[in-house]
mmCIF file of C-alpha atoms in Angstrom:
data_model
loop_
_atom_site.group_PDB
_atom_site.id
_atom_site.type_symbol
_atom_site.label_atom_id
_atom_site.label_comp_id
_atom_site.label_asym_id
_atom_site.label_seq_id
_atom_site.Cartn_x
_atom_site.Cartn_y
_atom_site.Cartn_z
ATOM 1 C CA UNK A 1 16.142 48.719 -48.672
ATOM 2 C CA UNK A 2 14.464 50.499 -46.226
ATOM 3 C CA UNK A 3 10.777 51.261 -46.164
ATOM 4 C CA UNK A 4 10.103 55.255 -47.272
ATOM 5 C CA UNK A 5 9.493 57.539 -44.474
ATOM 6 C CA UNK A 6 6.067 58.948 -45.127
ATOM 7 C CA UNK A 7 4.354 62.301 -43.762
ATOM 8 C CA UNK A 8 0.764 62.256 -44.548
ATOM 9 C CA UNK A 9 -1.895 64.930 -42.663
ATOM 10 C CA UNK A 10 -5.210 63.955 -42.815
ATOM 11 C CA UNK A 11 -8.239 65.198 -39.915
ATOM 12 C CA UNK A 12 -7.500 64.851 -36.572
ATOM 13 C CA UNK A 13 -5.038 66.835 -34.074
ATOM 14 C CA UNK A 14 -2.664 64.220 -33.639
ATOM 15 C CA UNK A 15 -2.275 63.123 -37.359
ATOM 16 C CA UNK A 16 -2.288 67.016 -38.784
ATOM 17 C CA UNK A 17 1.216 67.151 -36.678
ATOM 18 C CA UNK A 18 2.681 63.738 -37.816
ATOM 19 C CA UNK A 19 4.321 66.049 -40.912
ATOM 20 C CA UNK A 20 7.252 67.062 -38.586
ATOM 21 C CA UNK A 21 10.451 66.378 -39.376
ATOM 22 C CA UNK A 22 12.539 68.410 -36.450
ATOM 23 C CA UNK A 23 12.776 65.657 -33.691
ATOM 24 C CA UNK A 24 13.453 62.646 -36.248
ATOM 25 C CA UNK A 25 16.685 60.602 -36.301
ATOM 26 C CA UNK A 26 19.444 61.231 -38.312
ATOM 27 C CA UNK A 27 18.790 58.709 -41.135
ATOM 28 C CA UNK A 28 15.106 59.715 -41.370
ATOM 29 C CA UNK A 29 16.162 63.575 -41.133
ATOM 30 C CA UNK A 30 18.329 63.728 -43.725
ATOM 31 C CA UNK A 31 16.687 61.307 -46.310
ATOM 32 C CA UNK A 32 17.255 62.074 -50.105
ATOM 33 C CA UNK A 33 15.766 62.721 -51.575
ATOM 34 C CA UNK A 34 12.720 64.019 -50.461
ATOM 35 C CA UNK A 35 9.029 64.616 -51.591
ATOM 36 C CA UNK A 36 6.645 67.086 -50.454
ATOM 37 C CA UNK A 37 3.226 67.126 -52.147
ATOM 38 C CA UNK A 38 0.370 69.395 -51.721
ATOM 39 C CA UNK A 39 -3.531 69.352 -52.083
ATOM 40 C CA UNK A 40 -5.815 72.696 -52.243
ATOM 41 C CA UNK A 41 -8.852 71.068 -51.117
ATOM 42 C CA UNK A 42 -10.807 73.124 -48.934
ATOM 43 C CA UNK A 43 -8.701 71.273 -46.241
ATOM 44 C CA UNK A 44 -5.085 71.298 -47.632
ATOM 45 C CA UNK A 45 -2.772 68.085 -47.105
ATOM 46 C CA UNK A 46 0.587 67.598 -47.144
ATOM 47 C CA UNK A 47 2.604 64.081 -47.852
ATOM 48 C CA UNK A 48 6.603 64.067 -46.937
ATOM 49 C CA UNK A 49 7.988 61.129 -47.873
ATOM 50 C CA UNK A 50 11.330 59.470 -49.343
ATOM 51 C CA UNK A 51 9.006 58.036 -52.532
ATOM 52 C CA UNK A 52 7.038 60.515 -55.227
ATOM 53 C CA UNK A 53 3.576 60.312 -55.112
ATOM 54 C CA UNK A 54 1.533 58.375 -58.105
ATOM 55 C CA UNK A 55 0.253 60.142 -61.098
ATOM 56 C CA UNK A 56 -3.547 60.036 -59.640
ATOM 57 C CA UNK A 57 -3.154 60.988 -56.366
ATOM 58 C CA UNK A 58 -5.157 63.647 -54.514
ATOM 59 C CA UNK A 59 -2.013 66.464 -54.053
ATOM 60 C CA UNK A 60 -1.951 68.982 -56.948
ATOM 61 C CA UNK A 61 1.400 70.181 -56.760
ATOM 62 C CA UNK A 62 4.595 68.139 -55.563
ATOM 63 C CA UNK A 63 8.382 68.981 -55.049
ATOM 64 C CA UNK A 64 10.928 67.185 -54.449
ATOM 65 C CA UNK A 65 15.000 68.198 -52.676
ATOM 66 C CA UNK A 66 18.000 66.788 -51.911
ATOM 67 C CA UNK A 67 19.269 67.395 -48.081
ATOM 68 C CA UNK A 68 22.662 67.567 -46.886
ATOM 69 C CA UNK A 69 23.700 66.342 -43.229
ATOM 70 C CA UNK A 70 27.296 67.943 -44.159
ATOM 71 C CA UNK A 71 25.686 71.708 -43.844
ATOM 72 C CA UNK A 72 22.600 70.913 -42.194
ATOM 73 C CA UNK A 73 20.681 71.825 -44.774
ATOM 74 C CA UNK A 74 17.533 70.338 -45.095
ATOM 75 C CA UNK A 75 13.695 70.849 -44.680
ATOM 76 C CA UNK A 76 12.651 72.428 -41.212
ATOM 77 C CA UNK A 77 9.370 72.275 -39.790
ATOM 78 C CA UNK A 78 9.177 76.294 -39.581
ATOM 79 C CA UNK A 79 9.442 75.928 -44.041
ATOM 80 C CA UNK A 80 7.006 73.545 -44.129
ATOM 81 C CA UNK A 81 4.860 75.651 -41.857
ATOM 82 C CA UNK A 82 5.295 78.843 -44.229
ATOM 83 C CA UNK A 83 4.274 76.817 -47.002
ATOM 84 C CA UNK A 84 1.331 75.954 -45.927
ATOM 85 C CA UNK A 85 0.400 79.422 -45.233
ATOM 86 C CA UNK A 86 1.558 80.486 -49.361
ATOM 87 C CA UNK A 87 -0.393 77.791 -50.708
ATOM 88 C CA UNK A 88 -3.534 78.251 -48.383
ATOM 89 C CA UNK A 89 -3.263 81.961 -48.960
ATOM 90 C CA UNK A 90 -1.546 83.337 -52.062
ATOM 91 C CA UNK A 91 -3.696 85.806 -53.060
ATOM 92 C CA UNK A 92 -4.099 87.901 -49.710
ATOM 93 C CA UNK A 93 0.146 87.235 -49.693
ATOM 94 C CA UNK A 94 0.577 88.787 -53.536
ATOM 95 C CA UNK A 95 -2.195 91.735 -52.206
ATOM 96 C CA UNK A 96 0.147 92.729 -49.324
ATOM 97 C CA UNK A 97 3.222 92.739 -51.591
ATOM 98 C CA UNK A 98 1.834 94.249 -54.728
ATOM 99 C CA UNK A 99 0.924 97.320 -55.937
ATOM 100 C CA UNK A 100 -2.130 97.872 -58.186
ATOM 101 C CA UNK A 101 -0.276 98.808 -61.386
ATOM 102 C CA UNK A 102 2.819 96.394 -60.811
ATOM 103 C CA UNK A 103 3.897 94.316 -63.429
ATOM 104 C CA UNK A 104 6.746 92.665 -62.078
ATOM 105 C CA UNK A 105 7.012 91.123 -58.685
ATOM 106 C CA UNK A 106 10.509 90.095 -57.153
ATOM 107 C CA UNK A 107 10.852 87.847 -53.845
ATOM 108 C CA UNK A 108 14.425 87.446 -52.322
ATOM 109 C CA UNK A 109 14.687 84.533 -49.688
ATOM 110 C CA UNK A 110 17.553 84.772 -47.014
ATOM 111 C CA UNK A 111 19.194 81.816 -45.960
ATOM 112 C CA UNK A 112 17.940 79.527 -48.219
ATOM 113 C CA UNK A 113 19.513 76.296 -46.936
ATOM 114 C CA UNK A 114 18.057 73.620 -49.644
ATOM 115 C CA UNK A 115 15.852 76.209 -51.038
ATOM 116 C CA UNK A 116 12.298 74.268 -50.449
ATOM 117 C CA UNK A 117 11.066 77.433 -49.579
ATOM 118 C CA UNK A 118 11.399 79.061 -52.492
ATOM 119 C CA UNK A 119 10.442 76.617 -54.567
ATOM 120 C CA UNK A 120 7.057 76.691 -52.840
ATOM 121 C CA UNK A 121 6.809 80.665 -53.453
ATOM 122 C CA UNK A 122 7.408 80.049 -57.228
ATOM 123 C CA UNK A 123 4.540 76.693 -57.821
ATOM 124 C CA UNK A 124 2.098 78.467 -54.927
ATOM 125 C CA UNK A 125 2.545 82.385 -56.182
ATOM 126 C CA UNK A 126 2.788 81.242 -59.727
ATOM 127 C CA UNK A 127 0.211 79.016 -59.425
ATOM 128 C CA UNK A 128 -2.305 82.159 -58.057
ATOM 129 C CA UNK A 129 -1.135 84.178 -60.619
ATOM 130 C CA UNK A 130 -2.300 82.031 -63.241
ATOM 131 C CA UNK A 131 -5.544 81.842 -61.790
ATOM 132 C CA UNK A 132 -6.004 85.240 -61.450
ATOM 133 C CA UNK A 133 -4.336 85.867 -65.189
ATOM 134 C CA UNK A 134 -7.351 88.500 -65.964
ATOM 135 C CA UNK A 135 -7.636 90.473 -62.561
ATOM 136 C CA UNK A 136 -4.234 91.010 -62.082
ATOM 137 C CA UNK A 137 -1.212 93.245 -63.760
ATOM 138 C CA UNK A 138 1.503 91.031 -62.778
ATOM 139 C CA UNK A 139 3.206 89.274 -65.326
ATOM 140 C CA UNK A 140 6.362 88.247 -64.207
ATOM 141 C CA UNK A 141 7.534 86.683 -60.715
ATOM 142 C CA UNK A 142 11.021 86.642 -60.235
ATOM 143 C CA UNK A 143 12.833 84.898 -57.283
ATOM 144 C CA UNK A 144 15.837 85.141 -55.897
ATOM 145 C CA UNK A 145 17.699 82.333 -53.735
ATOM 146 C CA UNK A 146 20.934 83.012 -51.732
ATOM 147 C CA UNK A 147 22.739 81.621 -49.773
ATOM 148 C CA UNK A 148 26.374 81.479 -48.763
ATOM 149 C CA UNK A 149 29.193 81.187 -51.479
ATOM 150 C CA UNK A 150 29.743 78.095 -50.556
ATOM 151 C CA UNK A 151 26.906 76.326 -50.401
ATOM 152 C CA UNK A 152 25.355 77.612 -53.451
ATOM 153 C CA UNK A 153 25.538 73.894 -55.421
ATOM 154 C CA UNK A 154 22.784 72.047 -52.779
ATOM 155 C CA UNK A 155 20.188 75.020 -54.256
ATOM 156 C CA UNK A 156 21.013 74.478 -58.018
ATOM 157 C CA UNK A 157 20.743 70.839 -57.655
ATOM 158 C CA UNK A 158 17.555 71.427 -56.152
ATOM 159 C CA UNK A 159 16.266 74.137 -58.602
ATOM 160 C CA UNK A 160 17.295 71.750 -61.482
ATOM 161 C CA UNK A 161 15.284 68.704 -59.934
ATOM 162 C CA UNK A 162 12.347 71.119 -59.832
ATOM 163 C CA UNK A 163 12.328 73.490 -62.442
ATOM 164 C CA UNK A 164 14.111 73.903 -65.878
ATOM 165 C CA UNK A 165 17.124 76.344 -66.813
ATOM 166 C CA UNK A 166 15.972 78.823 -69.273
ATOM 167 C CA UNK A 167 18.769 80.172 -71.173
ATOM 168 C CA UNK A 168 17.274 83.534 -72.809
ATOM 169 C CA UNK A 169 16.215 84.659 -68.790
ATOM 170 C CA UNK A 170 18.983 83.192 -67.336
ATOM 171 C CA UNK A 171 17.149 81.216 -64.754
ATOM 172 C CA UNK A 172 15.373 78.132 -64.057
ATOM 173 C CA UNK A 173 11.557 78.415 -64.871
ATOM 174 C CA UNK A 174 7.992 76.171 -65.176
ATOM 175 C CA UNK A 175 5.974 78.897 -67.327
ATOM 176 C CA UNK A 176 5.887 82.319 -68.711
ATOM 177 C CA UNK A 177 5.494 84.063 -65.055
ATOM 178 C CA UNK A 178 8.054 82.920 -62.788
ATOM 179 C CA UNK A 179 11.803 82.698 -62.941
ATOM 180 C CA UNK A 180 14.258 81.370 -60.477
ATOM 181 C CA UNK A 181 17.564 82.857 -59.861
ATOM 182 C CA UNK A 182 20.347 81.727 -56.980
ATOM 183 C CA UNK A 183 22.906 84.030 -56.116
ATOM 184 C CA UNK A 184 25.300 84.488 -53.560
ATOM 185 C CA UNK A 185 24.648 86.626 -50.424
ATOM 186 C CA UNK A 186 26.374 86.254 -47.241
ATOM 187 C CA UNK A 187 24.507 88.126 -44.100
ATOM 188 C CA UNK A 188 26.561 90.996 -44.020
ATOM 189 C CA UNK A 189 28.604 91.389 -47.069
ATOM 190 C CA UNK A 190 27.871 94.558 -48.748
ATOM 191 C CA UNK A 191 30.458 93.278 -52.179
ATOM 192 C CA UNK A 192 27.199 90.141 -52.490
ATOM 193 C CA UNK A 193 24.436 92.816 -51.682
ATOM 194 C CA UNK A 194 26.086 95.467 -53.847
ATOM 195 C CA UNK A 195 26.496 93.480 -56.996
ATOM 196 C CA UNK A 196 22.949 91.907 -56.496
ATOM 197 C CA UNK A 197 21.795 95.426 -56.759
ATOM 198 C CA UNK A 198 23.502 95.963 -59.287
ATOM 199 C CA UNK A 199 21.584 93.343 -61.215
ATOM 200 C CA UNK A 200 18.676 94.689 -60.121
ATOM 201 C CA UNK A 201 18.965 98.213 -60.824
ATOM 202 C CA UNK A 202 18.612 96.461 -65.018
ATOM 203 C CA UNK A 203 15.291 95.089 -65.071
ATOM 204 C CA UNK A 204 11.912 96.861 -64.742
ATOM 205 C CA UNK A 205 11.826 96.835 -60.799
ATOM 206 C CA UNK A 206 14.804 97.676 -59.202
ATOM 207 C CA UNK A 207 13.444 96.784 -55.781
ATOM 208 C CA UNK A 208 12.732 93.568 -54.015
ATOM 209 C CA UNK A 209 8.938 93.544 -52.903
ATOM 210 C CA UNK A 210 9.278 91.216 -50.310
ATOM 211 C CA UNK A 211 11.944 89.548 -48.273
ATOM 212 C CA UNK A 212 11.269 85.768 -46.899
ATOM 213 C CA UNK A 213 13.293 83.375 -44.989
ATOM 214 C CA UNK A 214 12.391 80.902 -42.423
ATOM 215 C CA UNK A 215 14.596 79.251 -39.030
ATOM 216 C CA UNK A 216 17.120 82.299 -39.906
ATOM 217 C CA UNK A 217 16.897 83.529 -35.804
ATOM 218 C CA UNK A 218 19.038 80.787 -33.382
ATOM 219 C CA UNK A 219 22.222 82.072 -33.119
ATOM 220 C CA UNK A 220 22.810 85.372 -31.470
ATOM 221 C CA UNK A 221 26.363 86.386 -32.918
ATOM 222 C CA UNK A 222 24.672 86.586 -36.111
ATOM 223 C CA UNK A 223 21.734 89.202 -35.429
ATOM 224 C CA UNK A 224 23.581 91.717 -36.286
ATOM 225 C CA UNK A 225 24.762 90.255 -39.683
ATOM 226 C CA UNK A 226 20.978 89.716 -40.542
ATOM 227 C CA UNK A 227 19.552 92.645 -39.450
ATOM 228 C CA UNK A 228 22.297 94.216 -41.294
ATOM 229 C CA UNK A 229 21.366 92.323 -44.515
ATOM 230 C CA UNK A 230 17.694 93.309 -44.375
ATOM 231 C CA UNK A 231 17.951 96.805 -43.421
ATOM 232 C CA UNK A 232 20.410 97.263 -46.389
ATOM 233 C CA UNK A 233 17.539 95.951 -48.459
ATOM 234 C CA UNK A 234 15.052 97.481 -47.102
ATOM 235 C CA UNK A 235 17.112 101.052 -47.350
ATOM 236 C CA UNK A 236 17.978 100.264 -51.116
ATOM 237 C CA UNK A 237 13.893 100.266 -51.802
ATOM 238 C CA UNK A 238 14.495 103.724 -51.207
ATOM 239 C CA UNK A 239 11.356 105.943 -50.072
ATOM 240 C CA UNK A 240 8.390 104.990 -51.946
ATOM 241 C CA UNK A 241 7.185 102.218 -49.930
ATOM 242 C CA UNK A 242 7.706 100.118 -47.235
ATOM 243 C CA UNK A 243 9.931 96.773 -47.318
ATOM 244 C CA UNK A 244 8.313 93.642 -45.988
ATOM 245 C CA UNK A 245 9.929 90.399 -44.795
ATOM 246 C CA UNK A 246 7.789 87.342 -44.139
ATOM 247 C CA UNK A 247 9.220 85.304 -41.903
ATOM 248 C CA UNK A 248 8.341 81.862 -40.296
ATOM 249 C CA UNK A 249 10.551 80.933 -36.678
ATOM 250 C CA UNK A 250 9.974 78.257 -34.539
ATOM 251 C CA UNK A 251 10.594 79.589 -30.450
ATOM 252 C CA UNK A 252 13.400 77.522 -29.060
ATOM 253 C CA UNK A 253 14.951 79.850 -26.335
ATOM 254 C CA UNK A 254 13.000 82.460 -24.501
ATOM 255 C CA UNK A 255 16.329 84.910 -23.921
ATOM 256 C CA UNK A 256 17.847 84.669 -27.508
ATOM 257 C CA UNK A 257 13.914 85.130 -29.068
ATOM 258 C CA UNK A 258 13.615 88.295 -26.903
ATOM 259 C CA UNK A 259 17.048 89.681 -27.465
ATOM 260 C CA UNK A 260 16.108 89.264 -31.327
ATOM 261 C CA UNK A 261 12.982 91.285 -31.100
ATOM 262 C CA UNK A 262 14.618 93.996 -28.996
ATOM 263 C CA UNK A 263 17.613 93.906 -31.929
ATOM 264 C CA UNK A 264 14.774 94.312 -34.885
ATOM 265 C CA UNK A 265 13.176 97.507 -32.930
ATOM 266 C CA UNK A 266 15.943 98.758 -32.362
ATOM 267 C CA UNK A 267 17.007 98.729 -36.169
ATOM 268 C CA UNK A 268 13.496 100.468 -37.072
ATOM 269 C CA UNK A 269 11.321 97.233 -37.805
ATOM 270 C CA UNK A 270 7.885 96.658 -36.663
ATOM 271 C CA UNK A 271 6.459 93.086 -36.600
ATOM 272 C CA UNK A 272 3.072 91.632 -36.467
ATOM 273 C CA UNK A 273 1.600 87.619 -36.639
ATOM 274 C CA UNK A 274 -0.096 86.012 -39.121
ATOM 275 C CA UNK A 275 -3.485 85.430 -37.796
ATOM 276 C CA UNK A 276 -4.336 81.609 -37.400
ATOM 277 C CA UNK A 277 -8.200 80.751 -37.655
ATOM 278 C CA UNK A 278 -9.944 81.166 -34.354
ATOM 279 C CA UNK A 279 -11.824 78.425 -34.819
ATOM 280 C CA UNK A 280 -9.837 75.613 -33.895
ATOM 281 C CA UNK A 281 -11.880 73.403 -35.402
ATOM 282 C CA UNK A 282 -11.213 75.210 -39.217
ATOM 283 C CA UNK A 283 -7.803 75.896 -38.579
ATOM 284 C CA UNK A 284 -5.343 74.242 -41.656
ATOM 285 C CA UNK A 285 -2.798 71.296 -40.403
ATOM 286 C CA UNK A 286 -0.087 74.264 -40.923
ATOM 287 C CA UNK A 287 -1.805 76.404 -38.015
ATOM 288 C CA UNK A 288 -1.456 73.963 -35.625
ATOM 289 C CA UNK A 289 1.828 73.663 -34.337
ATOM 290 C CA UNK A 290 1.873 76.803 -31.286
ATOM 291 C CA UNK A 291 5.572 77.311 -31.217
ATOM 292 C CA UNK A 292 6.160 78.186 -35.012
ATOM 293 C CA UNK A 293 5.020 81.358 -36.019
ATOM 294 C CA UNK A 294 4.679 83.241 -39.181
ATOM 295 C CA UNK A 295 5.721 87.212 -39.105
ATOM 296 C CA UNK A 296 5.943 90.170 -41.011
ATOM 297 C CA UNK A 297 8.298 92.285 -40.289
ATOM 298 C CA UNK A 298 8.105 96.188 -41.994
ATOM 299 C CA UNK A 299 10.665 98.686 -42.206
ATOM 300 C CA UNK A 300 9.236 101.819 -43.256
ATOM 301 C CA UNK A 301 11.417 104.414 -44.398
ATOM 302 C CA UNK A 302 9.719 107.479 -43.255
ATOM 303 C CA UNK A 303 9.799 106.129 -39.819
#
């Protein structure tokens, strides 16, 4: 049996990078399944490693997914980066998103691969929520994973290894606050966006307050797909606010990264970076890495 492959950040430079996963061999790559564990200490950690962690360990909040080298779906750095940033930062991320009198909050991730990410939003955003239970209004989190038809049974393994299926909300759920939902949405197809919205237009809040994905932007014959997808979200928020898509990329090609930010202005979206400390010397093990960025992207329809 081989030895688990084990991630584990701790204070210096060289160590707070030994978390990625990107450049590893196949075997190691693809290893299932895999944990990810968390700490919230005033300087997070993060463990990635083919064995759970024990019951008295220092990380507060662990995950764990199945990959699949048949899709290539798995955990990318550029994930592991964003979550990072939603479990460092949840409340100023549920402040940009929310409004003061909102009582329901829904997140849609694009792309979703193994669906990692979202299962961060849900245990990080939930977890905030709870915290805050008497300063805030919000009392439900809903998220929504998607991916391609086909590949739709890699996320509901995951969600089920994770969370548990609640038959009343027809979801998979860890408390009162947030529910889980995966549904089908190829970049492009109006029939998956269509009968999403559909859905939607039942419950409380018919919009989606924020759109996430991460590693969506590396192949250029699909721009227009995914701009396509998000502007057709962004346009069925209608005109009461803007739509916001938080985004975290790694830069692999300096011609298809600027063709993809000449696409998004040209479809109407502005973009700015999420700040990283500019002390480099406070800065989380999540801030370090220079070529993976985090972004939000805004369409506003009065623009």
């Amino acid at each position: 049996m081989m030895a688990p492959v084990v991630t584990d950040v701790t204070a210096t430079t060289t160590e707070k990078l030994a978390w990625r996963r990107n450049f590893l061999n196949t075997n190691a790559r693809f290893a299932s399944p895999l944990y990810i564990s968390f700490s919230h200490a005033q300087h997070s950690t993060v463990r990635i490693s083919s064995s759970p962690v024990t019951s008295d360990s220092q990380y507060e909040t662990s995950l764990s997914i199945v990959q699949s080298l048949d899709t290539v779906n798995c955990l990318w750095d550029a994930c592991t980066v964003l979550s990072g940033c939603l479990f460092s930062r949840p409340q100023n991320i549920l402040g940009r998103i929310s409004s003061p009198n909102q009582s329901h909050l829904r997140i849609l991730e694009i792309g979703s691969g193994c669906g990692a990410l979202s299962i961060v939003v849900s245990k990080a955003l939930g977890r905030a929520l709870r915290e805050a239970e008497n300063s805030t209004m919000i009392e439900n989190l809903e998220i929504v994973v998607t991916e391609m038809e086909g590949e739709l049974d890699l996320l509901d393994t995951n969600m089920r290894r994770n969370f548990v299926w609640d038959d009343g909300r027809s979801g998979f759920t860890e408390g009162s606050r947030s529910i889980v939902k995966v549904r089908a949405l190829d970049w492009g197809s109006s029939h998956h966006w269509d009968t999403l919205l559909a859905e939607f237009e039942t419950t409380p809040n018919k919009r989606v307050d924020l759109i996430i994905a991460t590693d969506v932007v590396y192949e250029i014959q699909a721009f227009d797909h995914l701009l396509s997808t998000i502007t057709s979200i962004a346009r069925s928020n209608g005109s009461s606010s803007p739509t916001l898509f938080l985004m975290g990329m790694e830069r692999r090609w300096k011609d298809v990264m600027g063709f993809w930010w000449e696409e998004v202005q040209a479809a109407g979206w502005t973009w700015e970076v999420e700040p990283r400390d500019s002390d480099r010397t406070k800065r989380e093990w999540w801030e370090e890495v220079e070529e993976i960025e985090i972004f939000w992207l805004r369409w506003d329809p009065q623009s």
